[in-house]
Short mmCIF file of C-alpha atoms and ligand atoms in Angstrom, two decimals:
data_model
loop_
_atom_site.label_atom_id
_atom_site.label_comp_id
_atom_site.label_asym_id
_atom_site.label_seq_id
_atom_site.Cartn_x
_atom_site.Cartn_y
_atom_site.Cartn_z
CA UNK A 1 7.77 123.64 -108.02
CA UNK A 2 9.35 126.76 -108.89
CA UNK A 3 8.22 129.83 -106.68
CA UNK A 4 8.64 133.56 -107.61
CA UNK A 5 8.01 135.86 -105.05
CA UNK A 6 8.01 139.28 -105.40
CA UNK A 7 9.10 141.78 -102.31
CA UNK A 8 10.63 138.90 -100.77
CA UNK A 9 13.31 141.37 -98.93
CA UNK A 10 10.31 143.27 -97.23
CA UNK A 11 7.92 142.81 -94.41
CA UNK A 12 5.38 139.89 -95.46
CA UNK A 13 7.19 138.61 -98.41
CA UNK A 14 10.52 137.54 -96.40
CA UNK A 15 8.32 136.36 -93.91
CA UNK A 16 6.75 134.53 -96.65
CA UNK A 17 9.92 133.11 -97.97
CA UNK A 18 11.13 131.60 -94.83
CA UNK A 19 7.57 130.31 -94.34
CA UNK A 20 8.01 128.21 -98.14
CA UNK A 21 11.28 127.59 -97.13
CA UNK A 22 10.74 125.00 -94.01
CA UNK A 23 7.32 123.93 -95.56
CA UNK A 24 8.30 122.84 -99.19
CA UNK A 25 12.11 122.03 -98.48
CA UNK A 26 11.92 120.82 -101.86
CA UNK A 27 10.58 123.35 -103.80
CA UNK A 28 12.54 126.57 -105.75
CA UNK A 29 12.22 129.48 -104.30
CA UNK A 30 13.46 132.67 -106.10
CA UNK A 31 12.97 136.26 -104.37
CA UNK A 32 12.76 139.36 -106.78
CA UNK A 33 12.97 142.67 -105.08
CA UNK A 34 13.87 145.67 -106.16
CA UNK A 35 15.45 147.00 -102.36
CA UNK A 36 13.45 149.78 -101.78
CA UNK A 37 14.14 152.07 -98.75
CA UNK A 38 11.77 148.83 -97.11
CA UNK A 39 13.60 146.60 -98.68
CA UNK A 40 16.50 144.66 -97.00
CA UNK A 41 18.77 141.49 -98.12
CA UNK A 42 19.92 141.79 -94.22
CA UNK A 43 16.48 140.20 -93.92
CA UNK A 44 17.07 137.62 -95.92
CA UNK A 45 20.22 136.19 -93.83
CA UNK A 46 18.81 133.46 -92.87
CA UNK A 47 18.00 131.48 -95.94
CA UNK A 48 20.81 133.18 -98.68
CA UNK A 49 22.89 130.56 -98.44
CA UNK A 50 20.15 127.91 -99.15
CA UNK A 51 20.75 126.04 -102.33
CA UNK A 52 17.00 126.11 -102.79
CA UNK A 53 16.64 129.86 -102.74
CA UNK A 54 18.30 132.54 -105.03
CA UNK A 55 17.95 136.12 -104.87
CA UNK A 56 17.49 138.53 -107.69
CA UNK A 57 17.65 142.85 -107.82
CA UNK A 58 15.17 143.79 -110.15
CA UNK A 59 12.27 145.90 -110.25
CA UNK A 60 9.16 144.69 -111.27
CA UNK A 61 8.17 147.39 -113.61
CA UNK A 62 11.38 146.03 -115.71
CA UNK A 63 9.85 143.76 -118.52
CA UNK A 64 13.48 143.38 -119.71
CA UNK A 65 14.73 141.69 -116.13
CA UNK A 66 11.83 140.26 -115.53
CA UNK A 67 11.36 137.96 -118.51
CA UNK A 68 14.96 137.12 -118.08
CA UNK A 69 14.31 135.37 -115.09
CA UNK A 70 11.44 134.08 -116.31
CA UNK A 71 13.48 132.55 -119.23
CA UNK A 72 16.18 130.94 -116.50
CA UNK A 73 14.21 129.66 -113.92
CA UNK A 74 10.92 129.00 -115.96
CA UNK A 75 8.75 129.90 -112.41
CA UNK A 76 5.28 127.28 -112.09
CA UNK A 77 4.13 130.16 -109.27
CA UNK A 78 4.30 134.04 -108.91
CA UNK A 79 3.47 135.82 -105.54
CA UNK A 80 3.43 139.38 -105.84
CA UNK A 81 4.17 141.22 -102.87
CA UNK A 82 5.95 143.47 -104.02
CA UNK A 83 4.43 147.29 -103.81
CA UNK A 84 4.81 150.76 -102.31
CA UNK A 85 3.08 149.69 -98.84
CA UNK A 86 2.72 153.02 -96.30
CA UNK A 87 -0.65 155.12 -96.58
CA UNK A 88 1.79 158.07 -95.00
CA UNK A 89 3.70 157.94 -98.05
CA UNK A 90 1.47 157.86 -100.63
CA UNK A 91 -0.55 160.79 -99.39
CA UNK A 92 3.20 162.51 -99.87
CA UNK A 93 3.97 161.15 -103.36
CA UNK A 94 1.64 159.02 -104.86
CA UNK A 95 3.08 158.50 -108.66
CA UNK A 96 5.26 156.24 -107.68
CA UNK A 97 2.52 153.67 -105.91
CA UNK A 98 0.70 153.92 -109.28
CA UNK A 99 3.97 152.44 -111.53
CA UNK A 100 5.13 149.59 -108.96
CA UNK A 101 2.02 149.11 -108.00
CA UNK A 102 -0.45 149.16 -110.81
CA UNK A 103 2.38 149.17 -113.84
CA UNK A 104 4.73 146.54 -111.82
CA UNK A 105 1.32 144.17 -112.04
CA UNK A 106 1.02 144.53 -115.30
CA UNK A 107 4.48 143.96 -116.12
CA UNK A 108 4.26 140.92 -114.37
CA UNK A 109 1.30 139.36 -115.72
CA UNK A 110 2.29 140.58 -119.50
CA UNK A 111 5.47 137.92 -118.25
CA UNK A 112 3.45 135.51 -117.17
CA UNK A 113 1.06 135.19 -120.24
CA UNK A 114 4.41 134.97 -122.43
CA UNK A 115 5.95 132.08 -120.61
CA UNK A 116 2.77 130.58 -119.23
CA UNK A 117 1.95 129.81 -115.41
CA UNK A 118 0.09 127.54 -112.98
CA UNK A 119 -0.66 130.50 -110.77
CA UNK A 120 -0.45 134.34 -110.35
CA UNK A 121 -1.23 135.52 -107.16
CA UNK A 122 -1.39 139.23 -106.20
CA UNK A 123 -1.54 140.00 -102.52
CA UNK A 124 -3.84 143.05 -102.02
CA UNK A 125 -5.27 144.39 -98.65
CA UNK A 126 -8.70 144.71 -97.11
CA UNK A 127 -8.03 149.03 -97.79
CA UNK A 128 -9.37 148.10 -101.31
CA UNK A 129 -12.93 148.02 -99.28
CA UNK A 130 -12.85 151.61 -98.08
CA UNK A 131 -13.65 151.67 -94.14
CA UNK A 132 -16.56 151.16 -92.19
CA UNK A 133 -18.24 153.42 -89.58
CA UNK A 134 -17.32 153.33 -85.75
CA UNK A 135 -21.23 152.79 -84.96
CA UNK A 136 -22.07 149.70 -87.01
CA UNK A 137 -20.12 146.67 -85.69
CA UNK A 138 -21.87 143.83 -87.21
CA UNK A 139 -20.72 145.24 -90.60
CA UNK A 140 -17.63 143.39 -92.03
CA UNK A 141 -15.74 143.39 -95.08
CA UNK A 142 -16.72 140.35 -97.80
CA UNK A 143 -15.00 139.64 -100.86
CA UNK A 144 -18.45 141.05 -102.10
CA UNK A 145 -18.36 144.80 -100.69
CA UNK A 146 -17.83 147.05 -103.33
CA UNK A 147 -14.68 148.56 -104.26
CA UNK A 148 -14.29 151.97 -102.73
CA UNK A 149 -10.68 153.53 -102.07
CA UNK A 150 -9.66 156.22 -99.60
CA UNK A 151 -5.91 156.81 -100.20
CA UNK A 152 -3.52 156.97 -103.31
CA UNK A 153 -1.89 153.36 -101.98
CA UNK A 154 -5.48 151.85 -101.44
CA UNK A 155 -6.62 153.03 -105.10
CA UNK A 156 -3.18 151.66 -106.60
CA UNK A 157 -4.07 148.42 -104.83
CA UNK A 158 -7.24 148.05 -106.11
CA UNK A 159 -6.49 149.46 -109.68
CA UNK A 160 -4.08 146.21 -109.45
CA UNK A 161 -6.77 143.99 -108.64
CA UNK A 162 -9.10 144.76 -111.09
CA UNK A 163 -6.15 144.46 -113.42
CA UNK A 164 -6.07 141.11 -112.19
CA UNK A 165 -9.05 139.97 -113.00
CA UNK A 166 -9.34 141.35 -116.32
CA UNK A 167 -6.16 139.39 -117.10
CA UNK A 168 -8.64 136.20 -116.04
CA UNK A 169 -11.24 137.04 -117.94
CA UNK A 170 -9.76 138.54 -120.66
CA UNK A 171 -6.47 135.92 -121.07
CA UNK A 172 -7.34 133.21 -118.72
CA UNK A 173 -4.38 133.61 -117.05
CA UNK A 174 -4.77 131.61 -113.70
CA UNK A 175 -5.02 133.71 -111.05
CA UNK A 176 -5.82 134.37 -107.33
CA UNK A 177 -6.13 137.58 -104.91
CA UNK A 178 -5.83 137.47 -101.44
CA UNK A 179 -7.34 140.50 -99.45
CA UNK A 180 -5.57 140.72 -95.65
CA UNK A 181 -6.46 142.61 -92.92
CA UNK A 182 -3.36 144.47 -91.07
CA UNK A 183 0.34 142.47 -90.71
CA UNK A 184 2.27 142.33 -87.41
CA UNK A 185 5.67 140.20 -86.90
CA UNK A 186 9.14 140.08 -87.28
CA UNK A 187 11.22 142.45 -90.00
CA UNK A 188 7.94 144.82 -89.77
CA UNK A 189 9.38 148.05 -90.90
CA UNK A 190 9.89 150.50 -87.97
CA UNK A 191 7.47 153.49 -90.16
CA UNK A 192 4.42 151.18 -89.71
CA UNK A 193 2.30 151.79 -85.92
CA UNK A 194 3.13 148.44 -84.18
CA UNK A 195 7.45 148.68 -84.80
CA UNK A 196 7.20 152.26 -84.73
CA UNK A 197 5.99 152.36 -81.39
CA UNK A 198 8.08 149.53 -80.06
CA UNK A 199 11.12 151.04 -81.48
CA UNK A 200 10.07 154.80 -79.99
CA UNK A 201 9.31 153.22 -76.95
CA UNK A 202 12.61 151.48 -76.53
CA UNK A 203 14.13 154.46 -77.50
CA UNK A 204 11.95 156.94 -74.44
CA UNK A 205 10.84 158.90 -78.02
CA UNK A 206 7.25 160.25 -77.82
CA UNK A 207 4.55 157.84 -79.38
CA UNK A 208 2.45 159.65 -81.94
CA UNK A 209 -1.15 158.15 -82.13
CA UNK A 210 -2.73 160.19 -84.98
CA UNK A 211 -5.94 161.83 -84.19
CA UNK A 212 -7.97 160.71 -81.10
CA UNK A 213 -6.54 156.75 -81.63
CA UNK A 214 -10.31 155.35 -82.13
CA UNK A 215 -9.38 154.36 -85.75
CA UNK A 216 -10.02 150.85 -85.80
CA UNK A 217 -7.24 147.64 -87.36
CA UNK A 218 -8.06 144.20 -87.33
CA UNK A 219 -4.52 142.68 -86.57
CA UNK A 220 -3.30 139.19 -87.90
CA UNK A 221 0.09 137.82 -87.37
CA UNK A 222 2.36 137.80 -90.44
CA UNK A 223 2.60 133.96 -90.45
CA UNK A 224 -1.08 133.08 -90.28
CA UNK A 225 -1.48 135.13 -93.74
CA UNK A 226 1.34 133.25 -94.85
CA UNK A 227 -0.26 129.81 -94.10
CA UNK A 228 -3.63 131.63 -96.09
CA UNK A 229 -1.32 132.24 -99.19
CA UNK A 230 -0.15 128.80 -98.94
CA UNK A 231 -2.84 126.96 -98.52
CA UNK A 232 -4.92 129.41 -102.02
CA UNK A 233 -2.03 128.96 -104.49
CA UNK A 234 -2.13 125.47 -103.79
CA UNK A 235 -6.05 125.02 -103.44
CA UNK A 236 -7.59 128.39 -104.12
CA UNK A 237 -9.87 128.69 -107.10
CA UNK A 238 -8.80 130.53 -110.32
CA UNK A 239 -9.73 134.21 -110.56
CA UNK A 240 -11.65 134.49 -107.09
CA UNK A 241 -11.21 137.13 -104.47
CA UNK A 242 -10.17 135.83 -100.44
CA UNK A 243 -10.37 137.80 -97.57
CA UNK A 244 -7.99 137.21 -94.87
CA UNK A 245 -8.46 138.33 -91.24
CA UNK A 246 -8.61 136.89 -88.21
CA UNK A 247 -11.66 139.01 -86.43
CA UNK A 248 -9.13 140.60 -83.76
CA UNK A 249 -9.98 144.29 -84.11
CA UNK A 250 -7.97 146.80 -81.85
CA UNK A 251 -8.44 150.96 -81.46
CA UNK A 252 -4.94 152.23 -82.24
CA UNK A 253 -4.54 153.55 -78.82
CA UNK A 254 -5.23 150.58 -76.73
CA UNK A 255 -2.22 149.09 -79.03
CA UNK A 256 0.03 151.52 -78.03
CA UNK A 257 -1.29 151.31 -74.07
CA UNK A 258 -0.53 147.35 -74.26
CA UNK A 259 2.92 148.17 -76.32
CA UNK A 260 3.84 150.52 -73.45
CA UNK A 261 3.04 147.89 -70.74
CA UNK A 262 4.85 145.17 -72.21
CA UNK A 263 7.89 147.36 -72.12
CA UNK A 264 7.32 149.13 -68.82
CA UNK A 265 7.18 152.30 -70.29
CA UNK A 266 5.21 155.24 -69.22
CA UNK A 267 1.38 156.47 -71.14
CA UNK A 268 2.96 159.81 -71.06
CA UNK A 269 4.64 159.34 -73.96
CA UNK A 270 1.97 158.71 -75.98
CA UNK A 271 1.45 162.47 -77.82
CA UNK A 272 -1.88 163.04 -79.71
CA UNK A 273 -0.50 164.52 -83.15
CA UNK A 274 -2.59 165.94 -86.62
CA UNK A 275 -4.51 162.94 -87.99
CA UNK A 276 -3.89 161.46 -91.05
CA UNK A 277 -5.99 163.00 -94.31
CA UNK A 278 -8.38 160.69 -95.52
CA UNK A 279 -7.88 158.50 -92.35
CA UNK A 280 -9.79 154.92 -92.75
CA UNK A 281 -11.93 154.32 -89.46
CA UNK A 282 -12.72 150.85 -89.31
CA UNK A 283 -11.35 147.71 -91.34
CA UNK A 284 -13.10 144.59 -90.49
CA UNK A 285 -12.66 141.73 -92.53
CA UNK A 286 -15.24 138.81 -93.17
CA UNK A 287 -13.12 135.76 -93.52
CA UNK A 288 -15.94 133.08 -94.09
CA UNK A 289 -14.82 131.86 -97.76
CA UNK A 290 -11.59 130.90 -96.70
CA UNK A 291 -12.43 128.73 -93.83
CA UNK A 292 -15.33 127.52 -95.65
CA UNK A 293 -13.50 126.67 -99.09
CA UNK A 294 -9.93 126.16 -97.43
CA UNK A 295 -10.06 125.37 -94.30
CA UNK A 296 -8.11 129.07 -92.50
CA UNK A 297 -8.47 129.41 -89.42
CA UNK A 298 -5.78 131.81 -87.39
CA UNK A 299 -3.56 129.94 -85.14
CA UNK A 300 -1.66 133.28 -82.75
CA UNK A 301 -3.84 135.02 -80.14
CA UNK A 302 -3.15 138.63 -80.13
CA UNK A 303 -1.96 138.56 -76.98
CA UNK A 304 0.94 135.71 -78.01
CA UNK A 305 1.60 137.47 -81.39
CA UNK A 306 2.39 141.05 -79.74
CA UNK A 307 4.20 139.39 -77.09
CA UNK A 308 6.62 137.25 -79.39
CA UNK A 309 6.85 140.48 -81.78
CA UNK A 310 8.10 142.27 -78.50
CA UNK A 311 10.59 140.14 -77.84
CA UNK A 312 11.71 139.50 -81.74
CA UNK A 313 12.38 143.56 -81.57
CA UNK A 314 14.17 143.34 -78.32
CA UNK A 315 16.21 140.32 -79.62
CA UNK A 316 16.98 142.15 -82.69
CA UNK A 317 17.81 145.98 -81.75
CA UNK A 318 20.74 145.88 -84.82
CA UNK A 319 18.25 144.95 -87.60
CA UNK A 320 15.68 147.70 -87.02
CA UNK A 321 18.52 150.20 -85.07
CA UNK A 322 20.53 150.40 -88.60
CA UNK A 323 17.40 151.00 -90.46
CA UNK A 324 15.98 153.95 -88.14
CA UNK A 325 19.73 155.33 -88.33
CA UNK A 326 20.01 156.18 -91.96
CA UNK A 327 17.32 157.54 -94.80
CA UNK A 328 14.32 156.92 -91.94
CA UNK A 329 15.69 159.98 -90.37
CA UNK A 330 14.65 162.18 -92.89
CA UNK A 331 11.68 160.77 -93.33
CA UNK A 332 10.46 160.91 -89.55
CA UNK A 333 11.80 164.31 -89.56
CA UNK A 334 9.40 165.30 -92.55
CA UNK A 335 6.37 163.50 -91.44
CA UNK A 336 6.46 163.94 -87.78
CA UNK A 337 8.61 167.28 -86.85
CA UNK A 338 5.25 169.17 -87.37
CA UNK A 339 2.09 167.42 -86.99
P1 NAD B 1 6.94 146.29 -97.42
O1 NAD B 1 6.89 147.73 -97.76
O2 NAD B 1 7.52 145.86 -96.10
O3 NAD B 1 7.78 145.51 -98.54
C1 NAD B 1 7.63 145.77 -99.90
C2 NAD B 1 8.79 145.07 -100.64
O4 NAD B 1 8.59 145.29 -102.05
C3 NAD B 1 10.16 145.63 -100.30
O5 NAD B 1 11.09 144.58 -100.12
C4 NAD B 1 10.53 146.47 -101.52
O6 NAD B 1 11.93 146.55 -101.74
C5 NAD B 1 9.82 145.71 -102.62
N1 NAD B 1 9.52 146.55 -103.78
C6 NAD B 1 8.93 147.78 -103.79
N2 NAD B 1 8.85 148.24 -105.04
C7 NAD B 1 9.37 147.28 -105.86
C8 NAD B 1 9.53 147.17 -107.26
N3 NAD B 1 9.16 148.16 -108.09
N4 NAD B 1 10.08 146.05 -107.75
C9 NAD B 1 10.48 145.04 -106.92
N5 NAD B 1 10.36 145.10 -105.59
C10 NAD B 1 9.80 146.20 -105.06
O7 NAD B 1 5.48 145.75 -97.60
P2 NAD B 1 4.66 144.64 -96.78
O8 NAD B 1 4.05 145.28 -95.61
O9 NAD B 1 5.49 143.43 -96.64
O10 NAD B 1 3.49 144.36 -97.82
C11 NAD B 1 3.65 143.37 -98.84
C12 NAD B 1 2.37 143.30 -99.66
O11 NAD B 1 1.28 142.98 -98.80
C13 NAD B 1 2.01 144.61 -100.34
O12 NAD B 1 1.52 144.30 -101.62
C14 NAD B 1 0.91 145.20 -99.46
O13 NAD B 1 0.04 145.99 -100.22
C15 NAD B 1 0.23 143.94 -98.94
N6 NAD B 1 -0.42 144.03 -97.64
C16 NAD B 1 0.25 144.48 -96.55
C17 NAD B 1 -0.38 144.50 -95.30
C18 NAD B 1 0.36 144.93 -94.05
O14 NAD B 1 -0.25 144.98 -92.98
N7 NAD B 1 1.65 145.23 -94.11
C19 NAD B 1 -1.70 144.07 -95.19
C20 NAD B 1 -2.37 143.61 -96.33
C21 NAD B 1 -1.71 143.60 -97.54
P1 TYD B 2 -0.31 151.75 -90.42
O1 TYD B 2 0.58 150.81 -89.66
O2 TYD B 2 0.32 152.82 -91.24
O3 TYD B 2 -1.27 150.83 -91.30
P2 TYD B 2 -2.59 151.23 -92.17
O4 TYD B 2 -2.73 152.69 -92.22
O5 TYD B 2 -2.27 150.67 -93.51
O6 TYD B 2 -3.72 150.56 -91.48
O7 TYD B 2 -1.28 152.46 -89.39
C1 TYD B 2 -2.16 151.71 -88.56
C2 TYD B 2 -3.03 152.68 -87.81
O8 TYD B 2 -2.19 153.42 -86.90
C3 TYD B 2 -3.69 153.72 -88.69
O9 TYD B 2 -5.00 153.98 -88.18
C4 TYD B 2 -2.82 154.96 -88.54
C5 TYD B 2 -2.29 154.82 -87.14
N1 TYD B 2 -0.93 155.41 -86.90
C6 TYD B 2 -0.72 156.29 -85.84
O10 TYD B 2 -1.65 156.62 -85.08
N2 TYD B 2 0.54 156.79 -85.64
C7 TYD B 2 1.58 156.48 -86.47
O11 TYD B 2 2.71 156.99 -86.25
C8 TYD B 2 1.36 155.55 -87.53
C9 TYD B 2 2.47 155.15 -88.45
C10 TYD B 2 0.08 155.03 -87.70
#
């Protein structure tokens, strides 16, 4: 089998990679990224030198590069990971989540109709759902809960899946969309809560928790969505929807209480700061389909997941050290000088 997956250098999609890697030692596994400020081929150390895996600079939006590699390495599976990721950003600047994420799609699929596939997969997120209210606990996100978008990423997102789909119905192309609940891990870039706070912590910086910290994530670690990827582009049906969560929903403060803990750190550096516009409350997700149809089931505790994150960002101070010393300065500047 030849894999291409797409946003390979960044958060999910190298873990992703590695994850292929050690399960299919014998399958072809070719990373496309563009490097993006979240981007990094540092990331990628690990496995560059692996004759099964080859890595490729390209965006996806270009159809030229694109069906170039398409025409070398003639791929039986696309993952697309690949996207403009932070809600922060996109409140900033949102044309540029609608062209990788909505036009890079396209491109793709367009690619994949030309050379023919066994499988496109597009990983989305459970934002596509909108958020639920505080009060109502027993509601949860299915793959049947309407569409209904808060931010400029979450609409890009799910102006991508519905893209998708149409490319089923319309085309037939063989596809799949996985819908995840929030990522934590290794190579989790430092702008995102759970490595921002570590990395502030570490550093004595102040901890901003937007708002009062009531909003509401249901955390899964990075490696048990990339067992749920595995396990649909192998087994998953052709154009259906999965949700992907592991029912281990947190208030964003009582994160950042347990981060300081685990790093005997004081609460007094928490700092209450301007919420975010538009700020989801609640994701929940429903993840019934996928253990009924595939078997899912999360394997890492929350309390073993933050605790081996810890210690991957204590182990590995250079990786996200060179990252918060360049560009990121700027950006934290801009976004955080005055909320
Ligand atoms: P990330 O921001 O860490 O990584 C994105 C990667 O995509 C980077 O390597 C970047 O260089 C690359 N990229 C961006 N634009 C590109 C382009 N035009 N062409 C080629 N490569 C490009 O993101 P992540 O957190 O790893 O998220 C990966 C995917 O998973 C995204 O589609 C995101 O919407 C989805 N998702 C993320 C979460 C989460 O908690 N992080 C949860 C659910 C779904
Ligand atoms: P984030 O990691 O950006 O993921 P998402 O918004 O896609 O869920 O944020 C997770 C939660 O943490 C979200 O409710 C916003 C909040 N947050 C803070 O309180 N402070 C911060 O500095 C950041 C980055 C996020």
């Amino acid at each position: 089998m030849v894999v291409i997956v797409t946003g390979g250098a960044g958060f999910i999609g190298s873990n992703f990679v590695f994850y292929m890697i050690e399960k299919h030692p014998d399958y072809r596994i070719i990373c496309l990224d563009k490097l993006t400020y979240a981007g990094n081929l540092s990331t990628l150390k690990p496995v560059i030198n692996n004759e099964n895996f080859r890595f490729v600079k390209a965006d996806i939006c270009d159809r030229n590069a694109v069906d170039k590699l398409f025409e070398e390495e003639h791929p039986d599976i696309v993952v697309n990971f690949a996207a403009e990721s932070h809600v922060d950003r996109s409140i900033e600047n949102p044309e540029v989540f609608l062209r990788t994420n909505i036009i890079g799609t396209e491109v793709l699929m367009d690619v994949c109709r030309k050379h023919g596939i066994k499988r496109y997969h597009q990983i989305s997120t459970d934002e596509v759902y909108g958020d639920l209210p505080l009060d109502r606990p027993d509601l949860f996100f299915t793959e049947n809960t309407p569409i209904h978008t808060s931010s400029p990423y979450s609409s890009s997102k799910a102006g991508a899946d519905l893209l998708v789909l149409a490319y089923y119905r319309t085309y037939g192309l063989p596809v799949t969309i996985s819908r995840c609940s929030n990522n934590y891990g290794p190579y989790h870039f430092p702008e995102k809560l759970i490595p921002l706070m570590i990395a502030n912590a570490l550093n004595d910086k102040p901890l901003p928790v937007y708002g009062e910290g009531i909003n509401v994530r249901d955390w899964l670690y990075v490696e048990d969505h990339c067992r749920a990827i595995d396990l649909i582009i192998h087994n998953g049906k052709e154009g259906e929807v999965y949700n992907v969560g592991g029912h281990n929903e947190m208030k964003n403060i009582d994160i950042v209480k347990l981060i300081c803990k685990e790093l005997n750190k004081p609460e007094s550096l928490i700092t209450y700061v301007t919420d975010r516009k538009g700020h989801d409350m609640r994701y929940a997700i429903d993840p019934t389909k996928i253990y009924n149809e595939l078997g899912w089931l999360p394997k890492t505790k929350f309390d073993d997941g933050i605790k081996k994150t810890i210690k991957w960002y204590l182990e590995n101070r250079e990786w996200w050290e060179d990252i918060i010393s360049g560009e990121y300065q700027n950006y934290y500047e801009k976004m955080y000088s005055e909320r």
